[in-house]
Every structure is written in structure tokens, then in C-alpha cells.
Amino acid sequence: MKKLLRILKWTGLVLGMLLILFVLVVLLLSKRHFDAPYPNITAVNESAVIARGKYLAYGPAHCASCHIPASAASGINNGEELPLSGGHDFALPIGHIYSTNLTPDPATGIGNLTDQQLARALRYGVGHDGRALFDFMPFHDLSDDDLRAVISFMRAQPAVKHQVPATDMNFVGQAVKAFLLKPVGPTEPIQPSVSVDTSAAYGKYLVNNVANCKGCHTNRNLFTGAYIGSELAGGLQFESDTEPGTWYVTPNLTPDRETGHITGWTMNQFIKRFRQGPVIPKSPMPWAHFRQMSDNDLKAIYNYLHSIEPVHNKTGPAYVKAQ
């Protein structure tokens, strides 16, 4: 019996030491800094460039859906162009992530950051202090011209003093930062500029590089962010923040004849649906921004979505209300 107790004692001590070592490794690695190049992007004070950046921010790139306080969401839904002062709380299983203040306030916003630091954050997912950013802004493949336009618009906003809470990760979140979170760079050669037209090629650029349709309309692991489903085939589930047990499910956007959500829609029906806005209460789809897209951009997206490979994936109802 004494021998067994000694074995258990030493086993417990070893396991305890390993646990402490694991915790220390997690805390150490979660504070890692990364190197990434600084894109040669400089903001300009040109009205056409700023207008393009504003259109992207309040339209297809839907920056304002995240970079405003949640309390101001009704204003965005009513078509107001609110400053991107940050503060939206992403309450996730790994902790709370707060969107940053993107106005040029020097104390609480981007006023003291360089254009190149902002460009690096958007293109490579590395913050000004070298930390890896959570990939909520998948704009890594924006063209140089569009990246310049977005940063030029950010500089042209009125400065808003708004101190955003620091990101608060639980231990699981710290482990994700330590072992899984790494910078994400471009997935294709960066285009200096893109042709703005109604082609499927431009639609692909909007869907993949600007509007981030794949981010929601592809099933993924919400702990790691990794994609686990076929691209644009839907099936990702979002639980309501305000109604426990209520779920939103993203539909299949591929042109599968049986399970594709927009299969059979005409181009006019597609555009009309976007102009209509939300029909499901508190839908996570940023309708307030997407309804601001031009007809030509919506035509390009329609043409692209009808050109991709169909995937048979029955996603079921888009809204499942708690019983």
C-alpha cells in the first residue's frame, strides 16, 4: 500500500509539474511577435480615392458592421454612415474580442499609426506591435489601389475619441493564440488594380477578397476558424446573442440544382433581394451594407456565383427559433 501511495504521489507531482509547464508555455507563446513586410501603401487626399474607400467600407467590405459599438447598430441599419470608432464585442468561446477604433484619433484610434502599419495589419494580419491578429478582416488580397483607398478613407474620417476595451481571452483563447494563431498573408499575387465591371472575374474578387462571403457561407470550426466545409456551400451555424437556442444557418450559394439557395434566381431577383434587406430578425448577414452595393457589383457577384462548381449540401432552414 505504501508503495502504491508513493507511486501515486510522484505521479501527481509529475503531472502537476507538466501542467504548470504547459500553462507557462501557453502564456509565453501567446505573447509572440511576428515579422511581416510593410506594403508600400500611402494614403492620398484625393476625392475619388477616398470615395472608393468609403464605398468599400460602408458597402461590400462592410467595415462598419464590426467597427462601431453594438449600441449603434440600429443607425447603420437605417443607412447612417457612422464613424468607425470600434467597440463591438465578439463574445466567442475563446473570450471577448473588441473591434478597434479606426478613426484618426491619436489617443484611442489610428492617429499615431503609419499608413504602412495599417496596410500590414490588413494584408498580413500583424498588428503595429507585432502580434498576430485574429483573422476577422480577411482583406489580404485587396488590390493595392483598393487598400490605398480604404486607408485614405480611414484617414479622412472625423477623429472620434473612444477607448475600446482590451481583448480578453480565457485560457482556451490563450492556447489558441499560442499554438494556432499566426499571421495570414495574401493567397494570390496582389493586383495593382482591378477592372470594375460586371464580369465573373470581378465578382470573384468581390466575393473572395472584399465581401468575405466565404467566411460565413463555408462551414468552419468556431474555435480555430479553420474551414471544414466546401467553399460557399453554407452550413455554418451562428447562435443568437440574445436568444439562447436560436440559430442562424448560412445557405448554400453554389449553383447546385437541388440544394443551391439562389439556383434559378434571375439577375434581377438577385439584385432585388439585396435591396430588400433583412427578412429574418437580427440576421448576421450585413444587409445594411450589402444593400448599398451598386447594381454592377451585384451583377458581377451573381455572374461569379453562377460560374462556380455546384456542391450538393442541404443546409436546412436559415433560421431555427428556440422552442
PDB file of N, CA and C in Angstrom, residues 47-108:
ATOM      1  N   SER A  47     -10.281  62.995 -53.774  1.00  0.00           N
ATOM      2  CA  SER A  47     -11.704  62.737 -53.540  1.00  0.00           C
ATOM      3  C   SER A  47     -12.165  61.414 -54.132  1.00  0.00           C
ATOM      4  N   ALA A  48     -11.699  61.073 -55.338  1.00  0.00           N
ATOM      5  CA  ALA A  48     -12.150  59.833 -55.979  1.00  0.00           C
ATOM      6  C   ALA A  48     -11.642  58.615 -55.219  1.00  0.00           C
ATOM      7  N   VAL A  49     -10.403  58.686 -54.737  1.00  0.00           N
ATOM      8  CA  VAL A  49      -9.826  57.566 -53.980  1.00  0.00           C
ATOM      9  C   VAL A  49     -10.551  57.412 -52.646  1.00  0.00           C
ATOM     10  N   ILE A  50     -10.779  58.513 -51.955  1.00  0.00           N
ATOM     11  CA  ILE A  50     -11.487  58.466 -50.672  1.00  0.00           C
ATOM     12  C   ILE A  50     -12.912  57.954 -50.867  1.00  0.00           C
ATOM     13  N   ALA A  51     -13.542  58.369 -51.955  1.00  0.00           N
ATOM     14  CA  ALA A  51     -14.912  57.902 -52.227  1.00  0.00           C
ATOM     15  C   ALA A  51     -14.936  56.397 -52.456  1.00  0.00           C
ATOM     16  N   ARG A  52     -13.941  55.859 -53.156  1.00  0.00           N
ATOM     17  CA  ARG A  52     -13.862  54.412 -53.359  1.00  0.00           C
ATOM     18  C   ARG A  52     -13.680  53.697 -52.019  1.00  0.00           C
ATOM     19  N   GLY A  53     -12.802  54.239 -51.168  1.00  0.00           N
ATOM     20  CA  GLY A  53     -12.594  53.632 -49.855  1.00  0.00           C
ATOM     21  C   GLY A  53     -13.842  53.676 -49.007  1.00  0.00           C
ATOM     22  N   LYS A  54     -14.564  54.781 -49.066  1.00  0.00           N
ATOM     23  CA  LYS A  54     -15.813  54.910 -48.302  1.00  0.00           C
ATOM     24  C   LYS A  54     -16.848  53.919 -48.816  1.00  0.00           C
ATOM     25  N   TYR A  55     -16.942  53.788 -50.123  1.00  0.00           N
ATOM     26  CA  TYR A  55     -17.892  52.833 -50.704  1.00  0.00           C
ATOM     27  C   TYR A  55     -17.573  51.414 -50.241  1.00  0.00           C
ATOM     28  N   LEU A  56     -16.301  51.045 -50.251  1.00  0.00           N
ATOM     29  CA  LEU A  56     -15.925  49.704 -49.799  1.00  0.00           C
ATOM     30  C   LEU A  56     -16.242  49.519 -48.315  1.00  0.00           C
ATOM     31  N   ALA A  57     -15.920  50.528 -47.502  1.00  0.00           N
ATOM     32  CA  ALA A  57     -16.101  50.408 -46.052  1.00  0.00           C
ATOM     33  C   ALA A  57     -17.564  50.299 -45.651  1.00  0.00           C
ATOM     34  N   TYR A  58     -18.440  51.047 -46.319  1.00  0.00           N
ATOM     35  CA  TYR A  58     -19.852  51.027 -45.972  1.00  0.00           C
ATOM     36  C   TYR A  58     -20.660  50.128 -46.892  1.00  0.00           C
ATOM     37  N   GLY A  59     -20.005  49.555 -47.900  1.00  0.00           N
ATOM     38  CA  GLY A  59     -20.659  48.653 -48.831  1.00  0.00           C
ATOM     39  C   GLY A  59     -20.111  47.248 -48.734  1.00  0.00           C
ATOM     40  N   PRO A  60     -19.488  46.740 -49.801  1.00  0.00           N
ATOM     41  CA  PRO A  60     -19.116  45.315 -49.830  1.00  0.00           C
ATOM     42  C   PRO A  60     -18.147  44.865 -48.743  1.00  0.00           C
ATOM     43  N   ALA A  61     -17.225  45.721 -48.306  1.00  0.00           N
ATOM     44  CA  ALA A  61     -16.287  45.294 -47.256  1.00  0.00           C
ATOM     45  C   ALA A  61     -16.914  45.346 -45.866  1.00  0.00           C
ATOM     46  N   HIS A  62     -18.063  45.992 -45.730  1.00  0.00           N
ATOM     47  CA  HIS A  62     -18.878  46.095 -44.504  1.00  0.00           C
ATOM     48  C   HIS A  62     -18.060  46.317 -43.229  1.00  0.00           C
ATOM     49  N   CYS A  63     -17.072  47.217 -43.301  1.00  0.00           N
ATOM     50  CA  CYS A  63     -16.246  47.509 -42.129  1.00  0.00           C
ATOM     51  C   CYS A  63     -17.097  47.998 -40.956  1.00  0.00           C
ATOM     52  N   ALA A  64     -18.127  48.801 -41.267  1.00  0.00           N
ATOM     53  CA  ALA A  64     -18.935  49.388 -40.204  1.00  0.00           C
ATOM     54  C   ALA A  64     -19.798  48.367 -39.474  1.00  0.00           C
ATOM     55  N   SER A  65     -19.947  47.178 -40.006  1.00  0.00           N
ATOM     56  CA  SER A  65     -20.732  46.169 -39.291  1.00  0.00           C
ATOM     57  C   SER A  65     -20.004  45.686 -38.043  1.00  0.00           C
ATOM     58  N   CYS A  66     -18.691  45.879 -37.997  1.00  0.00           N
ATOM     59  CA  CYS A  66     -17.905  45.454 -36.841  1.00  0.00           C
ATOM     60  C   CYS A  66     -17.277  46.630 -36.097  1.00  0.00           C
ATOM     61  N   HIS A  67     -16.884  47.660 -36.825  1.00  0.00           N
ATOM     62  CA  HIS A  67     -16.117  48.742 -36.196  1.00  0.00           C
ATOM     63  C   HIS A  67     -16.993  49.894 -35.728  1.00  0.00           C
ATOM     64  N   ILE A  68     -18.146  49.558 -35.170  1.00  0.00           N
ATOM     65  CA  ILE A  68     -18.988  50.505 -34.453  1.00  0.00           C
ATOM     66  C   ILE A  68     -19.464  49.803 -33.188  1.00  0.00           C
ATOM     67  N   PRO A  69     -19.821  50.557 -32.147  1.00  0.00           N
ATOM     68  CA  PRO A  69     -20.385  49.917 -30.951  1.00  0.00           C
ATOM     69  C   PRO A  69     -21.698  49.212 -31.300  1.00  0.00           C
ATOM     70  N   ALA A  70     -21.967  48.115 -30.642  1.00  0.00           N
ATOM     71  CA  ALA A  70     -23.205  47.373 -30.902  1.00  0.00           C
ATOM     72  C   ALA A  70     -24.433  48.245 -30.675  1.00  0.00           C
ATOM     73  N   SER A  71     -24.329  49.219 -29.769  1.00  0.00           N
ATOM     74  CA  SER A  71     -25.464  50.086 -29.468  1.00  0.00           C
ATOM     75  C   SER A  71     -25.844  50.976 -30.643  1.00  0.00           C
ATOM     76  N   ALA A  72     -24.915  51.127 -31.607  1.00  0.00           N
ATOM     77  CA  ALA A  72     -25.169  51.991 -32.759  1.00  0.00           C
ATOM     78  C   ALA A  72     -25.631  51.208 -33.977  1.00  0.00           C
ATOM     79  N   ALA A  73     -25.847  49.914 -33.827  1.00  0.00           N
ATOM     80  CA  ALA A  73     -26.193  49.071 -34.977  1.00  0.00           C
ATOM     81  C   ALA A  73     -27.475  49.523 -35.658  1.00  0.00           C
ATOM     82  N   SER A  74     -28.428  50.026 -34.888  1.00  0.00           N
ATOM     83  CA  SER A  74     -29.678  50.459 -35.495  1.00  0.00           C
ATOM     84  C   SER A  74     -29.458  51.622 -36.448  1.00  0.00           C
ATOM     85  N   GLY A  75     -28.483  52.475 -36.140  1.00  0.00           N
ATOM     86  CA  GLY A  75     -28.165  53.580 -37.028  1.00  0.00           C
ATOM     87  C   GLY A  75     -27.646  53.101 -38.361  1.00  0.00           C
ATOM     88  N   ILE A  76     -26.764  52.102 -38.331  1.00  0.00           N
ATOM     89  CA  ILE A  76     -26.240  51.521 -39.568  1.00  0.00           C
ATOM     90  C   ILE A  76     -27.374  50.902 -40.362  1.00  0.00           C
ATOM     91  N   ASN A  77     -28.280  50.209 -39.668  1.00  0.00           N
ATOM     92  CA  ASN A  77     -29.398  49.568 -40.355  1.00  0.00           C
ATOM     93  C   ASN A  77     -30.330  50.587 -41.004  1.00  0.00           C
ATOM     94  N   ASN A  78     -30.310  51.805 -40.478  1.00  0.00           N
ATOM     95  CA  ASN A  78     -31.134  52.864 -41.042  1.00  0.00           C
ATOM     96  C   ASN A  78     -30.400  53.665 -42.110  1.00  0.00           C
ATOM     97  N   GLY A  79     -29.208  53.199 -42.476  1.00  0.00           N
ATOM     98  CA  GLY A  79     -28.473  53.845 -43.551  1.00  0.00           C
ATOM     99  C   GLY A  79     -27.534  54.951 -43.118  1.00  0.00           C
ATOM    100  N   GLU A  80     -27.323  55.136 -41.815  1.00  0.00           N
ATOM    101  CA  GLU A  80     -26.413  56.171 -41.346  1.00  0.00           C
ATOM    102  C   GLU A  80     -24.964  55.741 -41.588  1.00  0.00           C
ATOM    103  N   GLU A  81     -24.120  56.688 -41.903  1.00  0.00           N
ATOM    104  CA  GLU A  81     -22.694  56.422 -42.108  1.00  0.00           C
ATOM    105  C   GLU A  81     -21.949  56.875 -40.854  1.00  0.00           C
ATOM    106  N   LEU A  82     -21.908  56.009 -39.870  1.00  0.00           N
ATOM    107  CA  LEU A  82     -21.297  56.328 -38.585  1.00  0.00           C
ATOM    108  C   LEU A  82     -19.791  56.159 -38.647  1.00  0.00           C
ATOM    109  N   PRO A  83     -19.044  56.943 -37.864  1.00  0.00           N
ATOM    110  CA  PRO A  83     -17.585  56.787 -37.842  1.00  0.00           C
ATOM    111  C   PRO A  83     -17.188  55.425 -37.294  1.00  0.00           C
ATOM    112  N   LEU A  84     -16.078  54.904 -37.794  1.00  0.00           N
ATOM    113  CA  LEU A  84     -15.629  53.561 -37.422  1.00  0.00           C
ATOM    114  C   LEU A  84     -14.863  53.612 -36.097  1.00  0.00           C
ATOM    115  N   SER A  85     -15.590  53.896 -35.022  1.00  0.00           N
ATOM    116  CA  SER A  85     -14.954  54.134 -33.728  1.00  0.00           C
ATOM    117  C   SER A  85     -14.771  52.881 -32.882  1.00  0.00           C
ATOM    118  N   GLY A  86     -15.166  51.727 -33.405  1.00  0.00           N
ATOM    119  CA  GLY A  86     -14.881  50.459 -32.741  1.00  0.00           C
ATOM    120  C   GLY A  86     -15.731  50.183 -31.518  1.00  0.00           C
ATOM    121  N   GLY A  87     -15.369  49.083 -30.823  1.00  0.00           N
ATOM    122  CA  GLY A  87     -16.025  48.723 -29.579  1.00  0.00           C
ATOM    123  C   GLY A  87     -16.993  47.572 -29.651  1.00  0.00           C
ATOM    124  N   HIS A  88     -17.178  46.990 -30.851  1.00  0.00           N
ATOM    125  CA  HIS A  88     -18.091  45.833 -30.948  1.00  0.00           C
ATOM    126  C   HIS A  88     -17.466  44.641 -30.228  1.00  0.00           C
ATOM    127  N   ASP A  89     -18.244  43.990 -29.393  1.00  0.00           N
ATOM    128  CA  ASP A  89     -17.781  42.845 -28.593  1.00  0.00           C
ATOM    129  C   ASP A  89     -18.124  41.539 -29.305  1.00  0.00           C
ATOM    130  N   PHE A  90     -17.086  40.833 -29.748  1.00  0.00           N
ATOM    131  CA  PHE A  90     -17.271  39.497 -30.290  1.00  0.00           C
ATOM    132  C   PHE A  90     -17.122  38.512 -29.130  1.00  0.00           C
ATOM    133  N   ALA A  91     -18.249  38.068 -28.598  1.00  0.00           N
ATOM    134  CA  ALA A  91     -18.246  37.128 -27.477  1.00  0.00           C
ATOM    135  C   ALA A  91     -18.164  35.716 -28.032  1.00  0.00           C
ATOM    136  N   LEU A  92     -16.978  35.123 -27.948  1.00  0.00           N
ATOM    137  CA  LEU A  92     -16.719  33.815 -28.538  1.00  0.00           C
ATOM    138  C   LEU A  92     -16.377  32.797 -27.455  1.00  0.00           C
ATOM    139  N   PRO A  93     -16.373  31.518 -27.781  1.00  0.00           N
ATOM    140  CA  PRO A  93     -15.981  30.510 -26.777  1.00  0.00           C
ATOM    141  C   PRO A  93     -14.575  30.714 -26.234  1.00  0.00           C
ATOM    142  N   ILE A  94     -13.728  31.444 -26.968  1.00  0.00           N
ATOM    143  CA  ILE A  94     -12.345  31.650 -26.526  1.00  0.00           C
ATOM    144  C   ILE A  94     -12.164  32.977 -25.790  1.00  0.00           C
ATOM    145  N   GLY A  95     -13.212  33.772 -25.665  1.00  0.00           N
ATOM    146  CA  GLY A  95     -13.103  35.033 -24.945  1.00  0.00           C
ATOM    147  C   GLY A  95     -13.807  36.163 -25.656  1.00  0.00           C
ATOM    148  N   HIS A  96     -13.435  37.385 -25.298  1.00  0.00           N
ATOM    149  CA  HIS A  96     -14.048  38.581 -25.870  1.00  0.00           C
ATOM    150  C   HIS A  96     -13.017  39.339 -26.705  1.00  0.00           C
ATOM    151  N   ILE A  97     -13.363  39.563 -27.967  1.00  0.00           N
ATOM    152  CA  ILE A  97     -12.509  40.318 -28.883  1.00  0.00           C
ATOM    153  C   ILE A  97     -13.265  41.579 -29.265  1.00  0.00           C
ATOM    154  N   TYR A  98     -12.636  42.727 -29.080  1.00  0.00           N
ATOM    155  CA  TYR A  98     -13.292  44.004 -29.342  1.00  0.00           C
ATOM    156  C   TYR A  98     -12.700  44.642 -30.590  1.00  0.00           C
ATOM    157  N   SER A  99     -13.571  45.144 -31.456  1.00  0.00           N
ATOM    158  CA  SER A  99     -13.107  45.799 -32.674  1.00  0.00           C
ATOM    159  C   SER A  99     -12.440  47.129 -32.317  1.00  0.00           C
ATOM    160  N   THR A 100     -11.417  47.478 -33.076  1.00  0.00           N
ATOM    161  CA  THR A 100     -10.620  48.652 -32.764  1.00  0.00           C
ATOM    162  C   THR A 100     -11.238  49.928 -33.334  1.00  0.00           C
ATOM    163  N   ASN A 101     -10.810  51.040 -32.767  1.00  0.00           N
ATOM    164  CA  ASN A 101     -11.212  52.362 -33.234  1.00  0.00           C
ATOM    165  C   ASN A 101     -10.377  52.703 -34.466  1.00  0.00           C
ATOM    166  N   LEU A 102     -11.022  52.813 -35.620  1.00  0.00           N
ATOM    167  CA  LEU A 102     -10.317  53.075 -36.871  1.00  0.00           C
ATOM    168  C   LEU A 102     -10.370  54.543 -37.288  1.00  0.00           C
ATOM    169  N   THR A 103     -10.833  55.412 -36.410  1.00  0.00           N
ATOM    170  CA  THR A 103     -10.811  56.833 -36.735  1.00  0.00           C
ATOM    171  C   THR A 103      -9.429  57.399 -36.399  1.00  0.00           C
ATOM    172  N   PRO A 104      -9.071  58.563 -36.964  1.00  0.00           N
ATOM    173  CA  PRO A 104      -7.709  59.089 -36.771  1.00  0.00           C
ATOM    174  C   PRO A 104      -7.467  59.791 -35.446  1.00  0.00           C
ATOM    175  N   ASP A 105      -8.184  59.394 -34.384  1.00  0.00           N
ATOM    176  CA  ASP A 105      -7.893  59.953 -33.061  1.00  0.00           C
ATOM    177  C   ASP A 105      -6.530  59.455 -32.600  1.00  0.00           C
ATOM    178  N   PRO A 106      -5.622  60.345 -32.167  1.00  0.00           N
ATOM    179  CA  PRO A 106      -4.271  59.907 -31.819  1.00  0.00           C
ATOM    180  C   PRO A 106      -4.189  59.114 -30.524  1.00  0.00           C
ATOM    181  N   ALA A 107      -5.141  59.307 -29.626  1.00  0.00           N
ATOM    182  CA  ALA A 107      -5.064  58.631 -28.333  1.00  0.00           C
ATOM    183  C   ALA A 107      -5.731  57.262 -28.336  1.00  0.00           C
ATOM    184  N   THR A 108      -6.880  57.151 -28.998  1.00  0.00           N
ATOM    185  CA  THR A 108      -7.642  55.896 -28.935  1.00  0.00           C
ATOM    186  C   THR A 108      -7.844  55.245 -30.290  1.00  0.00           C
TER     187      THR A 108
END
